[in-house]
Amino acid sequence: MSLMGQMMQMPLSISSLLIHAARHHGDTEIVSKRVEGDMHRTSWAEVELRSRKLAQALQRLGCEPGDRVGTLAWNGYRHLEIYYAVSGSELVCHTINPRLFPQQVAWIINDAQDKILFVDLNILPLVEKLAPTLPALKHVVLMCGRDNMPREHVLDNLLCYEELIEAEDGHYSWPTFDENTAASICYTSGTTGNPKGAVYSHRSTVLHAYASALPDSMCLKATDTMLPVVPMFHVNAWGVPYSAALVGCKLVMPGHHLDGPSLYELMEQEQVTISAGVPTIWQGLLNHVQANNLRFSSFRTTIIGGSACPPSMLRTFENDYNVEVVHAWGMTELSPIGTICRLKGKHANLPLEAGQKILEKQGRAVFGVDMRIVDAEGDPQPWNGIASGDLEVRGHWVIDSYFNVDKSPLHQGWFPTGDVATIDADGYMQVVDRSKDVIKSGGEWISSIELENVLMAHPAVQQAAAIAAHHPKWDERPLMVVVKKPGAKVTREELLAFFKGKIPNWQTPDDVVFVDELPHTATGKLYKLKLRQMFADHKLPTA
Ligand code: AMP
């Protein structure tokens, strides 16, 4: 008979991260550029106290374990307090991307059955518009002080964040419960059909925080000043609000000011050492420092993911600015970190260029994530850096199922990522293609099917395919490839104008090209891979 270990059973809990940060790094700062326009300074100790008060307020508003609490907010200290107050009190924090099409935001709120919605000041108009379509919603809390509450609004259930906190005494003990309890939900529109919710547990979140802070991951330390550019509604800002508490580092929250000049100013002012975001953001920052001959005085590491890091960006940061680039790959369904690219001991004496060639890849699996590449029959492919296959993963922080969806997304117990990759003998994974039919522009998804459905409703269109075309700023932008109905006359401009009002403006395709026929696979499906190859060099007029 096996001998059982004799260690304490302490559930992994999100509140324990905050308690640790408050106790051991209580005076370490959290600095936020607020939507109100000013800078705000608080500390881990203060965030913990106010999170307790907010947890009390949520109880007073009638929240019960398992209830979902939504946020439509940028990166800031109040959003951080909501993260901890909600998850820590056994509720489920549901972050929502305000940039989605309003109907999609409403669909997501209704699917999650959010009871309370926390909203940043400049997102209130969106919520006012959607409120009549949100039957389960009981209260909207505006994330501001009394002075900033609007005199006129259309909501009859609008509360003030600071008033809620002021009304509480903070005499609240974080409850203990099963570590597999849901902590947060994030919806992804990176697959076809309606957005799907990934439900993270306390256990998966804490394990992800441990792994993501490791030296070969983000290498986050108490001495760091971390600026998460990645929004808190994008897979919990890649777990930074948790890993930052775990190590007790200083956090700098940029609000909605993500342009190059604003980021540079904030980084210099707060002496940021490490940051994380998508390539489009970094391009904006690099353009600004290059155009103005600026240097970074403290910035040492940038974590780049969400889309492939362009090789030229890696070299510009490293060779011209002495900023280490850490390329990472992940997904909403992976909390998000899957692989991170760092060199091994055996690479120590490689010439710079050879080392950077490796660093262009998406990287090695972080402990806790297991990966494989398989062919169409599901057979594992060799790790030789040449054979490619569908990338599948499993692990402690990989989803097992989606919220409210019965059908399992798994294939033989593995989660199929929709990415096509090679893995070399040293375990470095490189994404070479995508089998899922979506377009990722500046880190945000655009559904090909939605674009195709719009054009298919045009009387002159027989067939329409949306594919990703390369764009220097946004990485990918939608290109429509269209077959006209026989004899029909329609122009590129007319088709582009046809999208107006049917999808968010930023999703409108950049170009339309007309062809006589579209390529199809043997099974009669549209052959998107072939189409992407045909237009691999297509120059977008917007590029
Ligand atoms: P999301 O769920 O929105 O985080 O998107 C996840 C998807 O973004 C992945 O399945 C990839 O298609 C893409 N992605 C994320 N990181 C990278 C990367 N470093 N290189 C290439 N594609 C990436």
Coordinates of C-alpha atoms and ligand atoms in Angstrom, one line a residue:
M1 CA 0.0 0.0 0.0
S2 CA 1.4 3.4 -0.9
L3 CA 2.4 5.7 1.9
M4 CA 0.6 9.1 1.9
G5 CA 2.5 12.3 2.2
Q6 CA 2.0 14.1 5.5
M7 CA 1.9 17.7 4.3
M8 CA -0.8 20.3 5.2
Q9 CA -3.7 20.5 2.8
M10 CA -4.0 24.2 1.9
P11 CA -6.0 25.0 -1.2
L12 CA -4.3 27.1 -3.8
S13 CA -6.3 30.4 -3.7
I14 CA -6.1 33.7 -5.4
S15 CA -6.6 35.6 -2.2
S16 CA -3.4 34.0 -0.8
L17 CA -1.5 35.8 -3.5
L18 CA -2.8 39.2 -2.4
I19 CA -2.4 38.4 1.3
H20 CA 1.2 37.5 0.6
A21 CA 1.8 40.7 -1.4
A22 CA 0.2 42.9 1.3
R23 CA 2.1 41.2 4.1
H24 CA 5.6 41.0 2.5
H25 CA 5.5 43.9 0.0
G26 CA 2.8 46.1 1.5
D27 CA 4.5 49.4 0.6
T28 CA 5.4 48.4 -3.0
E29 CA 3.5 50.7 -5.3
I30 CA 0.8 50.2 -7.8
V31 CA 0.7 53.2 -10.1
S32 CA -2.1 53.9 -12.5
K33 CA -2.8 56.3 -15.3
R34 CA -6.5 56.8 -14.7
V35 CA -9.3 57.2 -17.2
E36 CA -10.0 60.5 -15.3
G37 CA -6.6 61.7 -16.8
D38 CA -4.5 61.9 -13.6
M39 CA -1.9 59.6 -12.1
H40 CA -2.8 57.5 -9.0
R41 CA -0.5 55.8 -6.5
T42 CA -1.5 53.0 -4.2
S43 CA 0.2 49.9 -2.7
W44 CA -0.3 46.2 -2.3
A45 CA -1.4 46.7 1.3
E46 CA -4.0 49.3 0.3
V47 CA -5.2 47.2 -2.6
E48 CA -5.7 44.3 -0.2
L49 CA -7.7 46.4 2.3
R50 CA -9.9 47.9 -0.4
S51 CA -10.4 44.5 -2.0
R52 CA -11.7 43.3 1.3
K53 CA -14.1 46.3 1.5
L54 CA -15.2 45.6 -2.1
A55 CA -15.8 41.9 -1.2
Q56 CA -18.1 43.1 1.7
A57 CA -19.9 45.5 -0.7
L58 CA -20.5 42.6 -3.2
Q59 CA -22.0 40.5 -0.4
R60 CA -24.2 43.5 0.5
L61 CA -25.4 43.7 -3.1
G62 CA -26.6 40.2 -2.8
C63 CA -23.8 38.2 -4.6
E64 CA -23.6 34.6 -3.7
P65 CA -20.8 32.0 -4.4
G66 CA -20.5 31.2 -8.0
D67 CA -22.1 34.5 -9.2
R68 CA -20.4 36.1 -12.2
V69 CA -19.3 39.7 -11.9
G70 CA -18.3 41.4 -15.2
T71 CA -15.8 44.1 -15.9
L72 CA -15.5 46.4 -18.9
A73 CA -12.4 48.2 -17.9
W74 CA -8.8 49.2 -18.8
N75 CA -5.7 48.4 -16.8
G76 CA -5.8 50.2 -13.4
Y77 CA -5.8 49.7 -9.7
R78 CA -9.6 49.5 -9.3
H79 CA -9.6 46.7 -11.9
L80 CA -6.9 45.0 -9.8
E81 CA -9.0 45.3 -6.7
I82 CA -12.1 43.9 -8.5
Y83 CA -10.0 40.9 -9.7
Y84 CA -9.1 40.0 -6.1
A85 CA -12.3 41.0 -4.4
V86 CA -14.5 39.0 -6.8
S87 CA -12.4 35.8 -7.0
G88 CA -11.3 36.0 -3.4
S89 CA -14.9 36.0 -2.2
E90 CA -15.8 32.9 -4.2
L91 CA -17.4 34.9 -7.0
V92 CA -16.3 34.7 -10.6
C93 CA -14.5 37.6 -12.3
H94 CA -15.6 37.9 -15.9
T95 CA -13.4 40.4 -17.9
I96 CA -15.0 41.6 -21.1
N97 CA -13.3 43.2 -24.1
P98 CA -15.0 46.6 -24.7
R99 CA -13.6 46.7 -28.3
L100 CA -15.9 43.9 -29.4
F101 CA -19.0 44.6 -31.4
P102 CA -21.7 45.8 -28.9
Q103 CA -24.1 42.9 -29.8
Q104 CA -21.2 40.5 -29.1
V105 CA -20.5 42.2 -25.7
A106 CA -24.2 41.7 -24.8
W107 CA -24.2 38.1 -26.0
I108 CA -21.2 37.4 -23.8
I109 CA -22.7 39.1 -20.7
N110 CA -25.9 37.2 -21.2
D111 CA -24.1 33.9 -21.7
A112 CA -22.1 34.4 -18.5
Q113 CA -25.3 35.7 -16.7
D114 CA -23.3 38.5 -15.1
K115 CA -25.1 39.9 -12.1
I116 CA -23.0 43.0 -11.6
L117 CA -20.9 44.9 -14.1
F118 CA -18.0 47.2 -13.2
V119 CA -17.4 49.8 -15.9
D120 CA -14.7 52.4 -16.5
L121 CA -16.0 56.0 -17.1
N122 CA -15.4 56.1 -20.8
I123 CA -17.1 52.8 -21.4
L124 CA -20.4 53.8 -19.7
P125 CA -22.0 54.9 -23.0
L126 CA -21.6 51.4 -24.4
V127 CA -23.3 49.9 -21.3
E128 CA -26.1 52.5 -21.4
K129 CA -26.8 51.3 -25.0
L130 CA -26.7 47.6 -24.1
A131 CA -28.5 47.7 -20.7
P132 CA -32.1 47.0 -22.0
T133 CA -30.7 43.8 -23.6
L134 CA -29.1 42.5 -20.3
P135 CA -32.0 40.9 -18.3
A136 CA -29.8 39.2 -15.6
L137 CA -27.8 42.3 -14.8
K138 CA -28.7 43.8 -11.4
H139 CA -26.3 46.6 -10.9
V140 CA -23.7 48.6 -12.9
V141 CA -20.9 50.1 -10.8
L142 CA -19.0 53.0 -12.3
M143 CA -15.3 52.8 -11.5
C144 CA -14.8 56.4 -10.2
G145 CA -15.3 58.7 -7.2
R146 CA -18.5 60.6 -6.3
D147 CA -17.3 63.7 -8.1
N148 CA -17.0 61.9 -11.4
M149 CA -20.5 60.3 -11.3
P150 CA -22.5 61.6 -14.3
R151 CA -25.5 63.8 -13.4
E152 CA -27.4 62.4 -16.2
H153 CA -27.5 58.8 -17.3
V154 CA -30.1 56.3 -18.4
L155 CA -29.4 53.5 -16.0
D156 CA -31.6 53.1 -12.9
N157 CA -29.2 50.8 -11.2
L158 CA -25.9 52.8 -11.4
L159 CA -23.7 52.7 -8.4
C160 CA -20.4 54.6 -7.5
Y161 CA -17.3 52.4 -6.9
E162 CA -15.8 54.7 -4.3
E163 CA -19.1 55.0 -2.4
L164 CA -19.4 51.3 -2.2
I165 CA -15.9 51.0 -0.7
E166 CA -16.4 54.0 1.7
A167 CA -19.5 52.3 3.2
E168 CA -17.5 49.2 4.4
D169 CA -15.2 48.7 7.4
G170 CA -12.9 46.0 5.9
H171 CA -13.6 43.6 8.7
Y172 CA -13.7 40.7 6.3
S173 CA -11.7 37.4 6.3
W174 CA -11.0 35.8 2.9
P175 CA -12.9 32.6 2.8
T176 CA -11.3 29.1 2.3
F177 CA -12.9 26.9 -0.3
D178 CA -12.0 24.1 -2.8
E179 CA -9.1 25.2 -5.0
N180 CA -11.0 23.9 -8.1
T181 CA -13.6 26.6 -7.6
A182 CA -14.1 28.9 -10.6
A183 CA -12.1 32.1 -10.2
S184 CA -12.5 33.9 -13.5
I185 CA -13.9 33.6 -17.0
C186 CA -12.5 35.0 -20.3
Y187 CA -14.3 34.6 -23.6
T188 CA -12.4 34.0 -26.8
S189 CA -13.7 34.7 -30.3
G190 CA -10.6 33.0 -31.7
T191 CA -12.7 30.1 -32.9
T192 CA -15.7 29.9 -35.2
G193 CA -19.3 30.5 -34.0
N194 CA -20.2 32.3 -30.9
P195 CA -17.4 33.4 -28.4
K196 CA -16.6 30.7 -25.9
G197 CA -15.8 31.1 -22.2
A198 CA -12.7 29.6 -20.6
V199 CA -13.3 29.2 -16.9
Y200 CA -10.1 29.3 -14.8
S201 CA -10.0 27.9 -11.4
H202 CA -8.1 29.1 -8.3
R203 CA -5.7 26.2 -8.7
S204 CA -5.0 26.7 -12.4
T205 CA -4.5 30.5 -11.8
V206 CA -2.1 30.1 -8.9
L207 CA -0.1 27.3 -10.7
H208 CA 0.1 29.5 -13.8
A209 CA 1.3 32.4 -11.7
Y210 CA 4.1 30.3 -10.2
A211 CA 5.2 29.1 -13.6
S212 CA 4.9 32.4 -15.4
A213 CA 7.2 34.2 -12.9
L214 CA 10.0 31.6 -13.2
P215 CA 13.4 32.8 -14.4
D216 CA 13.0 31.0 -17.7
S217 CA 9.5 32.4 -18.1
M218 CA 9.0 36.1 -17.4
C219 CA 11.7 36.2 -14.8
L220 CA 9.6 38.5 -12.6
K221 CA 11.3 39.7 -9.4
A222 CA 10.4 41.8 -6.4
T223 CA 12.9 44.4 -7.7
D224 CA 11.0 44.7 -11.0
T225 CA 8.6 47.4 -12.1
M226 CA 6.2 45.7 -14.5
L227 CA 3.9 47.5 -16.9
P228 CA 1.3 45.2 -18.4
V229 CA 0.3 46.7 -21.7
V230 CA -1.7 43.6 -22.5
P231 CA -5.2 44.5 -21.3
M232 CA -6.7 42.9 -18.2
F233 CA -9.5 41.7 -20.5
H234 CA -7.1 39.7 -22.6
V235 CA -6.6 36.5 -20.7
N236 CA -6.2 38.3 -17.4
A237 CA -3.3 40.4 -18.8
W238 CA -1.4 37.1 -19.3
G239 CA -1.7 36.5 -15.5
V240 CA 0.5 39.5 -14.6
P241 CA -1.9 40.7 -11.8
Y242 CA -1.3 37.4 -10.1
S243 CA 2.4 36.8 -10.8
A244 CA 3.1 40.4 -9.8
A245 CA 1.5 39.7 -6.4
L246 CA 3.3 36.4 -6.1
V247 CA 6.7 38.1 -6.4
G248 CA 5.6 41.5 -4.9
C249 CA 6.9 43.7 -7.7
K250 CA 5.7 47.2 -8.5
L251 CA 2.9 47.5 -11.1
V252 CA 2.4 50.3 -13.5
M253 CA -1.1 50.4 -15.1
P254 CA -1.4 52.4 -18.3
G255 CA -5.2 52.7 -18.5
H256 CA -6.3 53.2 -22.1
H257 CA -3.2 55.2 -23.1
L258 CA -1.4 52.6 -25.2
D259 CA 0.2 54.8 -28.0
G260 CA 4.0 55.0 -28.3
P261 CA 4.5 58.5 -26.8
S262 CA 2.2 57.7 -23.7
L263 CA 3.9 54.4 -23.1
Y264 CA 7.4 55.8 -23.4
E265 CA 6.7 58.7 -21.0
L266 CA 5.1 56.3 -18.5
M267 CA 8.0 53.8 -18.7
E268 CA 10.6 56.5 -18.1
Q269 CA 8.6 58.3 -15.4
E270 CA 8.1 55.1 -13.4
Q271 CA 11.4 53.4 -14.4
V272 CA 9.7 50.4 -15.8
T273 CA 12.0 47.3 -16.1
I274 CA 9.7 44.8 -17.8
S275 CA 6.6 44.9 -19.9
A276 CA 4.3 42.5 -21.8
G277 CA 2.2 43.1 -24.9
V278 CA 1.4 42.3 -28.5
P279 CA 3.7 43.2 -31.4
T280 CA 1.5 46.1 -32.7
I281 CA 2.0 47.9 -29.4
W282 CA 5.7 47.5 -29.5
Q283 CA 5.8 48.8 -33.1
G284 CA 4.2 52.0 -31.9
L285 CA 6.7 52.4 -29.1
L286 CA 9.7 51.6 -31.4
N287 CA 8.5 54.1 -34.0
H288 CA 8.3 56.8 -31.3
V289 CA 11.7 56.2 -29.9
Q290 CA 13.3 55.9 -33.3
A291 CA 11.7 59.0 -34.7
N292 CA 12.7 61.1 -31.6
N293 CA 16.2 59.5 -31.0
L294 CA 15.2 58.4 -27.5
R295 CA 16.8 55.8 -25.2
F296 CA 15.3 53.6 -22.5
S297 CA 16.9 54.3 -19.1
S298 CA 15.4 51.3 -17.2
F299 CA 13.5 49.0 -19.6
R300 CA 15.3 45.6 -19.7
T301 CA 12.8 42.9 -20.9
T302 CA 9.8 42.9 -23.2
I303 CA 7.5 39.8 -23.3
I304 CA 6.0 39.7 -26.8
G305 CA 3.2 37.4 -27.7
G306 CA -0.4 37.2 -28.9
S307 CA 0.9 37.2 -32.5
A308 CA 4.3 36.2 -33.9
C309 CA 7.0 38.7 -33.0
P310 CA 8.6 39.9 -36.3
P311 CA 12.3 39.0 -36.5
S312 CA 13.2 42.6 -37.2
M313 CA 11.4 43.8 -34.0
L314 CA 13.4 41.3 -32.0
R315 CA 16.7 42.6 -33.4
T316 CA 15.8 46.3 -33.1
F317 CA 14.9 45.9 -29.4
E318 CA 18.0 43.8 -28.6
N319 CA 20.7 45.2 -30.8
D320 CA 19.7 48.9 -30.9
Y321 CA 18.1 49.4 -27.5
N322 CA 19.6 46.6 -25.4
V323 CA 16.1 45.4 -24.4
E324 CA 15.8 41.6 -24.1
V325 CA 12.9 40.2 -26.2
V326 CA 11.1 37.2 -24.8
H327 CA 8.8 35.7 -27.4
A328 CA 5.9 33.8 -25.9
W329 CA 3.0 31.8 -27.3
G330 CA -0.3 31.2 -25.6
M331 CA -4.0 31.1 -25.8
T332 CA -7.1 32.1 -23.8
E333 CA -7.7 28.4 -23.4
L334 CA -4.2 28.1 -21.7
S335 CA -4.5 30.9 -19.2
P336 CA -2.6 31.9 -21.5
I337 CA 1.1 30.8 -21.3
G338 CA 2.1 27.7 -23.3
T339 CA 5.7 28.3 -24.5
I340 CA 8.3 30.9 -23.8
C341 CA 11.5 31.3 -25.8
R342 CA 14.7 31.5 -23.8
L343 CA 18.1 29.9 -24.8
K344 CA 19.5 26.9 -23.1
G345 CA 22.9 26.4 -21.4
K346 CA 24.2 24.7 -24.5
H347 CA 23.6 27.9 -26.5
A348 CA 25.8 30.1 -24.3
N349 CA 28.6 30.4 -26.9
L350 CA 26.4 30.8 -30.0
P351 CA 27.1 33.9 -32.1
L352 CA 24.5 36.6 -31.5
E353 CA 22.7 36.0 -34.8
A354 CA 22.5 32.2 -34.3
G355 CA 21.0 32.8 -30.9
Q356 CA 18.5 35.3 -32.2
K357 CA 17.4 32.9 -34.9
I358 CA 16.3 30.5 -32.1
L359 CA 14.7 33.4 -30.2
E360 CA 12.4 34.1 -33.1
K361 CA 10.6 30.8 -32.4
Q362 CA 7.6 30.7 -30.0
G363 CA 9.7 28.7 -27.5
R364 CA 9.9 25.8 -25.2
A365 CA 6.9 24.5 -23.1
V366 CA 6.7 25.9 -19.6
F367 CA 6.6 23.1 -17.0
G368 CA 2.9 22.4 -16.5
V369 CA 2.2 22.4 -20.3
D370 CA 2.7 19.3 -22.4
M371 CA 2.6 19.6 -26.2
R372 CA 2.7 17.5 -29.3
I373 CA 2.2 18.0 -33.1
V374 CA -0.1 15.5 -34.9
D375 CA -1.0 14.9 -38.6
A376 CA -4.5 14.7 -40.0
E377 CA -4.9 11.2 -38.7
G378 CA -3.9 12.3 -35.2
D379 CA -0.5 10.6 -35.3
P380 CA 2.3 12.4 -33.4
Q381 CA 4.9 13.9 -35.7
P382 CA 8.7 13.9 -35.0
W383 CA 10.4 16.8 -33.2
N384 CA 12.9 17.6 -35.9
G385 CA 12.1 21.2 -36.6
I386 CA 10.9 20.2 -40.1
A387 CA 7.8 18.1 -39.8
S388 CA 4.8 20.2 -39.0
G389 CA 1.5 19.3 -37.5
D390 CA -1.5 20.5 -35.6
L391 CA -0.3 21.7 -32.2
E392 CA -2.1 20.1 -29.3
V393 CA -1.5 20.8 -25.6
R394 CA -2.6 19.6 -22.1
G395 CA -1.7 20.7 -18.6
H396 CA -2.7 22.1 -15.3
W397 CA -4.0 25.4 -16.8
V398 CA -5.4 24.2 -20.1
I399 CA -9.2 24.1 -20.4
D400 CA -11.1 20.8 -20.3
S401 CA -14.4 22.2 -21.5
Y402 CA -15.9 25.6 -22.4
F403 CA -18.5 27.4 -20.3
N404 CA -22.1 26.4 -21.2
V405 CA -20.9 24.1 -24.1
D406 CA -21.6 20.4 -23.8
K407 CA -19.4 19.2 -26.6
S408 CA -15.8 18.5 -25.5
P409 CA -13.2 20.5 -27.4
L410 CA -10.6 17.8 -26.7
H411 CA -9.0 15.4 -29.1
Q412 CA -7.7 12.2 -27.5
G413 CA -7.4 14.1 -24.2
W414 CA -5.4 16.9 -25.8
F415 CA -6.6 20.5 -26.5
P416 CA -6.2 21.2 -30.3
T417 CA -4.9 24.8 -30.5
G418 CA -5.8 25.5 -34.2
D419 CA -2.1 26.4 -34.7
V420 CA 0.2 24.4 -37.0
A421 CA 3.7 24.1 -35.7
T422 CA 7.1 22.4 -35.9
I423 CA 9.0 21.4 -32.8
D424 CA 12.8 20.9 -33.0
A425 CA 14.9 18.3 -31.1
D426 CA 15.5 20.8 -28.3
G427 CA 11.8 21.3 -27.8
Y428 CA 11.5 24.7 -29.4
M429 CA 8.1 25.2 -31.0
Q430 CA 7.5 27.4 -34.0
V431 CA 4.1 28.3 -35.3
V432 CA 4.1 28.0 -39.1
D433 CA 0.4 28.3 -39.9
R434 CA -3.1 28.3 -38.5
S435 CA -5.8 25.8 -39.2
K436 CA -8.5 27.8 -37.5
D437 CA -10.2 30.2 -39.8
V438 CA -9.7 33.6 -38.2
I439 CA -7.7 36.8 -38.6
K440 CA -5.7 38.4 -35.8
S441 CA -5.3 42.1 -36.2
G442 CA -3.2 44.0 -33.6
G443 CA -3.9 41.2 -31.1
E444 CA -7.7 41.2 -31.7
W445 CA -9.6 38.5 -33.5
I446 CA -11.7 39.1 -36.6
S447 CA -14.0 36.3 -37.7
S448 CA -13.6 35.3 -41.3
I449 CA -17.0 33.8 -41.3
E450 CA -18.7 37.0 -40.2
L451 CA -17.0 38.9 -43.0
E452 CA -17.9 36.3 -45.5
N453 CA -21.5 36.3 -44.3
V454 CA -21.8 40.0 -44.8
L455 CA -20.6 39.9 -48.4
M456 CA -22.5 36.8 -49.3
A457 CA -25.7 38.9 -48.7
H458 CA -24.6 41.3 -51.4
P459 CA -26.6 40.7 -54.6
A460 CA -23.6 40.8 -56.9
V461 CA -21.5 38.2 -54.9
Q462 CA -21.5 34.5 -55.6
Q463 CA -18.7 33.5 -53.3
A464 CA -16.6 35.4 -50.8
A465 CA -13.6 34.3 -48.7
A466 CA -11.9 36.3 -46.0
I467 CA -8.2 35.6 -45.4
A468 CA -5.5 37.3 -43.4
A469 CA -3.1 39.4 -45.5
H470 CA 0.2 40.7 -44.0
H471 CA 0.2 44.2 -42.7
P472 CA 3.3 45.9 -41.3
K473 CA 1.5 47.6 -38.4
W474 CA -1.4 45.2 -37.5
D475 CA 0.4 42.0 -38.4
E476 CA -2.7 40.8 -40.2
R477 CA -5.6 42.6 -41.9
P478 CA -8.6 41.0 -43.6
L479 CA -8.6 40.6 -47.4
M480 CA -11.7 39.6 -49.2
V481 CA -11.4 37.3 -52.2
V482 CA -14.6 37.5 -54.2
V483 CA -16.3 35.6 -57.1
K484 CA -19.0 37.8 -58.7
K485 CA -22.3 36.4 -59.9
P486 CA -22.3 35.9 -63.7
G487 CA -22.9 39.2 -65.4
A488 CA -22.9 41.1 -62.1
K489 CA -21.2 44.5 -61.9
V490 CA -19.7 45.6 -58.6
T491 CA -16.6 47.5 -57.5
R492 CA -14.1 47.0 -54.7
E493 CA -15.3 50.3 -53.2
E494 CA -19.0 49.3 -53.3
L495 CA -18.2 46.0 -51.5
L496 CA -16.1 47.7 -48.8
A497 CA -18.9 50.2 -48.2
F498 CA -21.4 47.3 -47.8
F499 CA -19.7 46.4 -44.5
K500 CA -20.6 49.8 -42.9
G501 CA -22.8 49.3 -39.8
K502 CA -22.7 45.5 -40.0
I503 CA -19.5 45.0 -38.2
P504 CA -17.2 47.2 -36.0
N505 CA -15.4 49.7 -38.2
W506 CA -12.0 48.4 -37.3
Q507 CA -12.9 45.0 -38.6
T508 CA -13.8 46.3 -42.1
P509 CA -11.5 44.5 -44.6
D510 CA -8.6 46.5 -46.1
D511 CA -9.1 45.2 -49.6
V512 CA -11.2 43.2 -52.0
V513 CA -9.8 41.2 -55.0
F514 CA -12.0 39.6 -57.6
V515 CA -11.2 36.0 -58.9
D516 CA -12.9 33.7 -61.4
E517 CA -13.1 30.8 -58.9
L518 CA -12.0 29.9 -55.3
P519 CA -9.8 26.9 -54.6
H520 CA -11.5 24.0 -52.8
T521 CA -10.2 20.9 -51.0
A522 CA -11.0 17.3 -52.1
T523 CA -13.9 17.3 -49.7
G524 CA -15.3 20.4 -51.3
K525 CA -14.4 22.8 -48.5
L526 CA -12.9 26.2 -49.2
Y527 CA -9.1 25.7 -49.4
K528 CA -8.0 28.6 -47.2
L529 CA -4.4 27.5 -46.9
K530 CA -4.1 27.6 -50.7
L531 CA -5.8 30.9 -50.8
R532 CA -3.4 32.4 -48.2
Q533 CA -0.5 31.1 -50.2
M534 CA -1.9 32.6 -53.4
F535 CA -2.1 36.0 -51.7
A536 CA 1.0 35.7 -49.5
D537 CA 2.6 38.7 -51.2
H538 CA -0.5 40.7 -51.6
K539 CA 0.2 44.4 -50.9
L540 CA -2.7 46.0 -49.0
P541 CA -3.4 49.6 -50.0
T542 CA -3.4 50.4 -46.3
A543 CA 0.1 48.9 -45.7
Ligands
AMP1 P1 -5.9 34.3 -27.8 O1 -6.8 33.2 -27.4 O2 -6.7 35.5 -28.3 O3 -4.9 34.7 -26.9 O4 -5.2 33.8 -29.2 C1 -4.4 32.7 -29.2 C2 -3.8 32.5 -30.6 O5 -3.0 33.7 -30.9 C3 -2.9 31.3 -30.7 O6 -3.6 30.1 -30.9 C4 -2.1 31.8 -32.0 O7 -2.9 31.6 -33.1 C5 -2.0 33.2 -31.8 N1 -0.7 33.5 -31.1 C6 -0.5 33.8 -29.8 N2 0.8 34.0 -29.5 C7 1.5 33.8 -30.7 C8 2.8 33.9 -31.1 N3 3.8 34.2 -30.2 N4 3.1 33.7 -32.4 C9 2.1 33.4 -33.3 N5 0.8 33.3 -33.0 C10 0.5 33.5 -31.7

